[in-house]
mmCIF file of C-alpha atoms in Angstrom:
data_model
loop_
_atom_site.group_PDB
_atom_site.id
_atom_site.type_symbol
_atom_site.label_atom_id
_atom_site.label_comp_id
_atom_site.label_asym_id
_atom_site.label_seq_id
_atom_site.Cartn_x
_atom_site.Cartn_y
_atom_site.Cartn_z
ATOM 1 C CA MET A 1 0.458 -27.867 8.728
ATOM 2 C CA ALA A 2 -0.328 -24.675 10.070
ATOM 3 C CA ASN A 3 3.094 -23.825 8.220
ATOM 4 C CA ILE A 4 2.148 -24.819 5.314
ATOM 5 C CA ASN A 5 -0.952 -22.937 5.205
ATOM 6 C CA VAL A 6 0.239 -19.617 6.485
ATOM 7 C CA MET A 7 2.415 -19.954 3.284
ATOM 8 C CA ASP A 8 -0.432 -20.648 1.429
ATOM 9 C CA LEU A 9 -1.530 -17.157 2.384
ATOM 10 C CA ILE A 10 1.316 -15.434 1.823
ATOM 11 C CA TYR A 11 1.536 -16.764 -1.299
ATOM 12 C CA TRP A 12 -2.142 -15.944 -2.437
ATOM 13 C CA LYS A 13 -2.963 -19.524 -2.999
ATOM 14 C CA ASP A 14 -6.135 -19.455 -1.964
ATOM 15 C CA THR A 15 -7.446 -15.873 -3.307
ATOM 16 C CA GLU A 16 -10.307 -15.627 -1.900
ATOM 17 C CA ARG A 17 -9.034 -17.286 1.899
ATOM 18 C CA THR A 18 -6.177 -14.695 1.446
ATOM 19 C CA GLY A 19 -8.336 -12.246 0.371
ATOM 20 C CA MET A 20 -10.319 -12.690 3.365
ATOM 21 C CA VAL A 21 -7.386 -12.471 5.807
ATOM 22 C CA PHE A 22 -5.822 -9.945 4.205
ATOM 23 C CA THR A 23 -9.030 -7.385 4.385
ATOM 24 C CA GLY A 24 -9.623 -8.627 7.844
ATOM 25 C CA LEU A 25 -6.428 -7.536 9.268
ATOM 26 C CA MET A 26 -6.352 -4.440 7.212
ATOM 27 C CA VAL A 27 -9.903 -3.095 8.550
ATOM 28 C CA GLY A 28 -9.391 -4.015 11.701
ATOM 29 C CA LEU A 29 -5.939 -2.124 11.837
ATOM 30 C CA LEU A 30 -7.336 1.142 10.273
ATOM 31 C CA SER A 31 -9.989 0.631 12.537
ATOM 32 C CA LEU A 32 -7.358 1.304 15.159
ATOM 33 C CA PHE A 33 -6.398 4.787 14.011
ATOM 34 C CA GLN A 34 -10.442 5.895 14.842
ATOM 35 C CA LEU A 35 -11.391 3.533 17.896
ATOM 36 C CA SER A 36 -9.751 1.978 20.707
ATOM 37 C CA ILE A 37 -8.204 -1.405 20.281
ATOM 38 C CA ILE A 38 -10.818 -3.157 23.221
ATOM 39 C CA THR A 39 -13.658 -1.476 21.189
ATOM 40 C CA VAL A 40 -11.737 -2.972 18.370
ATOM 41 C CA ILE A 41 -11.575 -6.546 19.566
ATOM 42 C CA SER A 42 -15.300 -6.291 20.839
ATOM 43 C CA THR A 43 -16.754 -5.297 17.717
ATOM 44 C CA ILE A 44 -14.902 -7.862 15.513
ATOM 45 C CA SER A 45 -15.137 -10.728 18.453
ATOM 46 C CA LEU A 46 -19.598 -9.536 17.999
ATOM 47 C CA GLY A 47 -19.101 -9.883 14.504
ATOM 48 C CA ALA A 48 -17.800 -13.042 14.490
ATOM 49 C CA LEU A 49 -20.225 -14.517 16.941
ATOM 50 C CA CYS A 50 -23.023 -13.139 15.150
ATOM 51 C CA PHE A 51 -21.788 -14.955 11.812
ATOM 52 C CA THR A 52 -20.908 -18.561 13.442
ATOM 53 C CA VAL A 53 -24.045 -18.296 15.502
ATOM 54 C CA SER A 54 -26.232 -17.441 12.530
ATOM 55 C CA VAL A 55 -25.196 -19.944 10.423
ATOM 56 C CA SER A 56 -25.389 -22.441 12.994
ATOM 57 C CA LEU A 57 -29.230 -21.714 13.756
ATOM 58 C CA TYR A 58 -29.588 -22.189 9.561
ATOM 59 C CA TYR A 59 -27.874 -25.570 9.472
ATOM 60 C CA LYS A 60 -30.062 -26.586 12.663
ATOM 61 C CA ILE A 61 -33.292 -25.561 10.916
ATOM 62 C CA LEU A 62 -32.503 -27.413 8.005
ATOM 63 C CA HIS A 63 -31.676 -29.938 9.710
ATOM 64 C CA VAL A 64 -35.572 -29.781 11.882
ATOM 65 C CA LEU A 65 -37.010 -29.491 8.201
ATOM 66 C CA ASN A 66 -35.248 -32.327 7.114
ATOM 67 C CA MET A 67 -33.352 -30.635 4.902
ATOM 68 C CA GLY A 68 -29.514 -31.140 5.909
ATOM 69 C CA ASP A 69 -27.987 -33.892 7.669
ATOM 70 C CA GLY A 70 -27.438 -32.066 10.919
ATOM 71 C CA VAL A 71 -23.491 -32.340 10.498
ATOM 72 C CA PRO A 72 -22.376 -28.867 12.172
ATOM 73 C CA PRO A 73 -21.026 -25.870 10.017
ATOM 74 C CA PHE A 74 -18.148 -25.448 11.474
ATOM 75 C CA LYS A 75 -16.932 -29.404 12.414
ATOM 76 C CA ALA A 76 -13.601 -29.381 10.036
ATOM 77 C CA TYR A 77 -12.461 -26.774 12.442
ATOM 78 C CA LEU A 78 -13.766 -28.045 15.898
ATOM 79 C CA ASP A 79 -11.821 -31.253 14.954
ATOM 80 C CA LEU A 80 -8.877 -29.789 14.441
ATOM 81 C CA ASP A 81 -6.713 -30.859 16.668
ATOM 82 C CA ILE A 82 -4.454 -27.347 18.294
ATOM 83 C CA SER A 83 -2.929 -29.354 21.427
ATOM 84 C CA PHE A 84 0.356 -30.166 22.604
ATOM 85 C CA SER A 85 1.809 -33.709 23.953
ATOM 86 C CA GLY A 86 3.801 -32.711 27.147
ATOM 87 C CA GLU A 87 6.964 -33.805 25.248
ATOM 88 C CA LEU A 88 5.957 -31.279 22.034
ATOM 89 C CA ALA A 89 5.667 -28.804 25.010
ATOM 90 C CA ASP A 90 8.407 -29.455 26.773
ATOM 91 C CA GLN A 91 10.007 -28.797 23.257
ATOM 92 C CA TYR A 92 8.632 -25.470 22.790
ATOM 93 C CA THR A 93 9.437 -24.598 26.188
ATOM 94 C CA GLN A 94 12.821 -25.328 26.411
ATOM 95 C CA LYS A 95 13.100 -23.282 22.707
ATOM 96 C CA VAL A 96 11.373 -20.235 23.930
ATOM 97 C CA ILE A 97 13.546 -20.595 27.074
ATOM 98 C CA VAL A 98 16.859 -20.544 25.085
ATOM 99 C CA ALA A 99 15.471 -17.383 22.285
ATOM 100 C CA VAL A 100 14.953 -15.347 25.754
ATOM 101 C CA VAL A 101 18.225 -16.427 27.483
ATOM 102 C CA SER A 102 20.241 -15.744 23.621
ATOM 103 C CA ALA A 103 17.828 -12.083 23.701
ATOM 104 C CA ALA A 104 18.801 -11.131 27.132
ATOM 105 C CA ASN A 105 22.412 -11.671 26.672
ATOM 106 C CA SER A 106 22.666 -10.254 23.357
ATOM 107 C CA LEU A 107 21.068 -6.917 24.234
ATOM 108 C CA LYS A 108 23.387 -7.228 27.599
ATOM 109 C CA ASN A 109 26.817 -7.026 25.395
ATOM 110 C CA LEU A 110 24.937 -4.757 22.924
ATOM 111 C CA PHE A 111 24.207 -2.048 26.033
ATOM 112 C CA LEU A 112 26.937 -2.815 28.171
ATOM 113 C CA VAL A 113 29.601 -2.493 25.669
ATOM 114 C CA GLY A 114 30.799 -5.617 24.818
ATOM 115 C CA ASN A 115 31.733 -5.020 21.435
ATOM 116 C CA LEU A 116 31.982 -1.595 20.830
ATOM 117 C CA PHE A 117 31.501 -1.919 16.992
ATOM 118 C CA ASP A 118 28.101 -3.615 17.581
ATOM 119 C CA SER A 119 27.100 -1.285 20.548
ATOM 120 C CA LEU A 120 28.066 1.474 17.958
ATOM 121 C CA LYS A 121 25.735 0.144 14.732
ATOM 122 C CA LEU A 122 22.987 -0.371 17.392
ATOM 123 C CA LEU A 123 23.373 3.386 18.388
ATOM 124 C CA ALA A 124 22.919 4.159 14.642
ATOM 125 C CA LEU A 125 20.149 2.248 14.144
ATOM 126 C CA MET A 126 18.244 3.499 16.816
ATOM 127 C CA TYR A 127 19.032 7.445 16.065
ATOM 128 C CA LEU A 128 17.865 6.483 12.948
ATOM 129 C CA VAL A 129 14.376 4.789 14.589
ATOM 130 C CA THR A 130 13.933 7.864 15.880
ATOM 131 C CA PHE A 131 13.543 9.754 12.977
ATOM 132 C CA LEU A 132 10.903 7.272 11.780
ATOM 133 C CA GLY A 133 9.270 7.579 15.157
ATOM 134 C CA ASP A 134 8.679 11.484 13.974
ATOM 135 C CA LEU A 135 7.055 10.393 10.467
ATOM 136 C CA CYS A 136 4.642 7.500 11.741
ATOM 137 C CA ASN A 137 3.647 5.631 14.662
ATOM 138 C CA GLY A 138 3.866 2.330 15.455
ATOM 139 C CA LEU A 139 0.228 1.591 13.804
ATOM 140 C CA THR A 140 1.721 2.805 10.450
ATOM 141 C CA VAL A 141 4.628 0.488 10.768
ATOM 142 C CA LEU A 142 2.647 -2.369 11.230
ATOM 143 C CA ILE A 143 0.458 -1.546 8.851
ATOM 144 C CA ILE A 144 2.988 -1.169 6.376
ATOM 145 C CA GLY A 145 4.507 -4.431 7.492
ATOM 146 C CA VAL A 146 1.246 -6.524 7.039
ATOM 147 C CA ILE A 147 1.089 -4.883 3.419
ATOM 148 C CA ALA A 148 4.363 -6.185 2.593
ATOM 149 C CA LEU A 149 3.898 -9.724 4.116
ATOM 150 C CA PHE A 150 1.181 -9.730 1.935
ATOM 151 C CA SER A 151 2.851 -8.594 -1.332
ATOM 152 C CA LEU A 152 6.947 -8.766 -1.202
ATOM 153 C CA PRO A 153 7.751 -12.655 -0.888
ATOM 154 C CA LEU A 154 5.023 -12.888 -4.075
ATOM 155 C CA VAL A 155 7.053 -10.185 -6.019
ATOM 156 C CA TYR A 156 10.514 -12.275 -4.842
ATOM 157 C CA ARG A 157 8.898 -15.365 -6.032
ATOM 158 C CA GLN A 158 8.131 -13.652 -9.572
ATOM 159 C CA HIS A 159 11.249 -11.458 -9.644
ATOM 160 C CA GLN A 160 13.668 -13.988 -7.847
ATOM 161 C CA ALA A 161 16.747 -13.650 -10.183
ATOM 162 C CA LYS A 162 16.747 -9.900 -10.103
ATOM 163 C CA VAL A 163 15.987 -9.197 -6.231
ATOM 164 C CA ASP A 164 18.838 -12.032 -5.788
ATOM 165 C CA GLY A 165 21.123 -10.097 -7.875
ATOM 166 C CA PHE A 166 20.225 -6.767 -6.731
ATOM 167 C CA VAL A 167 20.674 -8.070 -2.669
ATOM 168 C CA ALA A 168 24.017 -9.635 -3.862
ATOM 169 C CA GLY A 169 25.338 -6.207 -5.127
ATOM 170 C CA ILE A 170 24.091 -4.709 -1.694
ATOM 171 C CA GLN A 171 25.367 -7.029 0.375
ATOM 172 C CA ALA A 172 29.042 -7.181 -1.126
ATOM 173 C CA ASN A 173 28.795 -2.910 -1.072
ATOM 174 C CA VAL A 174 27.923 -3.675 2.960
ATOM 175 C CA ASP A 175 30.431 -6.002 3.279
ATOM 176 C CA ASN A 176 33.401 -3.879 2.095
ATOM 177 C CA ALA A 177 32.002 -1.127 3.883
ATOM 178 C CA LYS A 178 32.428 -3.086 7.331
ATOM 179 C CA ASP A 179 35.803 -4.896 6.429
ATOM 180 C CA ILE A 180 36.868 -0.950 6.105
ATOM 181 C CA LEU A 181 35.658 0.330 9.427
ATOM 182 C CA HIS A 182 36.900 -3.334 10.962
ATOM 183 C CA ARG A 183 40.431 -1.782 9.625
ATOM 184 C CA ILE A 184 39.894 1.913 10.351
ATOM 185 C CA ALA A 185 38.699 0.553 13.955
ATOM 186 C CA GLN A 186 41.837 -1.628 14.553
ATOM 187 C CA GLY A 187 44.167 0.881 13.066
ATOM 188 C CA GLY A 188 45.500 -1.552 10.201
ATOM 189 C CA GLY A 189 45.953 -0.997 7.206
ATOM 190 C CA PRO A 190 44.222 -2.005 4.012
ATOM 191 C CA THR A 191 43.780 -6.020 3.479
ATOM 192 C CA PRO A 192 45.899 -7.246 -0.018
ATOM 193 C CA ASP A 193 43.048 -7.953 -2.386
ATOM 194 C CA THR A 194 42.691 -11.837 -2.771
ATOM 195 C CA THR A 195 40.301 -11.947 -5.823
ATOM 196 C CA PRO A 196 41.816 -13.874 -8.619
ATOM 197 C CA GLY A 197 44.558 -11.500 -10.416
ATOM 198 C CA GLY A 198 43.909 -9.167 -7.481
ATOM 199 C CA ALA A 199 46.750 -7.217 -6.162
ATOM 200 C CA LYS A 200 49.482 -9.000 -4.467
ATOM 201 C CA PRO A 201 51.078 -7.537 -0.736
ATOM 202 C CA LYS A 202 53.910 -5.318 -1.201
ATOM 203 C CA THR A 203 57.409 -7.257 0.386
ATOM 204 C CA GLN A 204 59.466 -5.212 2.564
#
């Protein structure tokens, strides 16, 4: 159910709710440019508590004046069960452990050059990230990520065919470049064209 709600937010199925979430995230992140994270969190918490307490008091006053049913305004959210059973908690714990161990093994192989080609790719990526760090900080990247999260999925859904074709073309070029680099690294010659009607390998 939580996944469905998140996807509904990302695809703007409930425009009002998505707008509130998106605006809240952007205001909070932009506030971090001027204020410390402690100030931002405490201010947001204070505002949220002022809102919920005020609404609760308003509903209680209506109930005292016999103008309401006395049902707490946030009862639907209070009744949500967000706890995990023992079995479900064990499953999530095992998944987290497997993910952490897998990530640790991957980092070990990358930094200790378990595969030269993969380590070179990471080296190139980290070199490019240094340029990104000179252009903007992590907070800017996070803000761009939030904007992309609430815009790119919707754009993709509206123009899926064009985007898939464009991505397929890029992927083909990347695969071709990787194939060339692999052949160069292995000291091999060009591989025969296996496409229908392609060039056949020369026989000697």
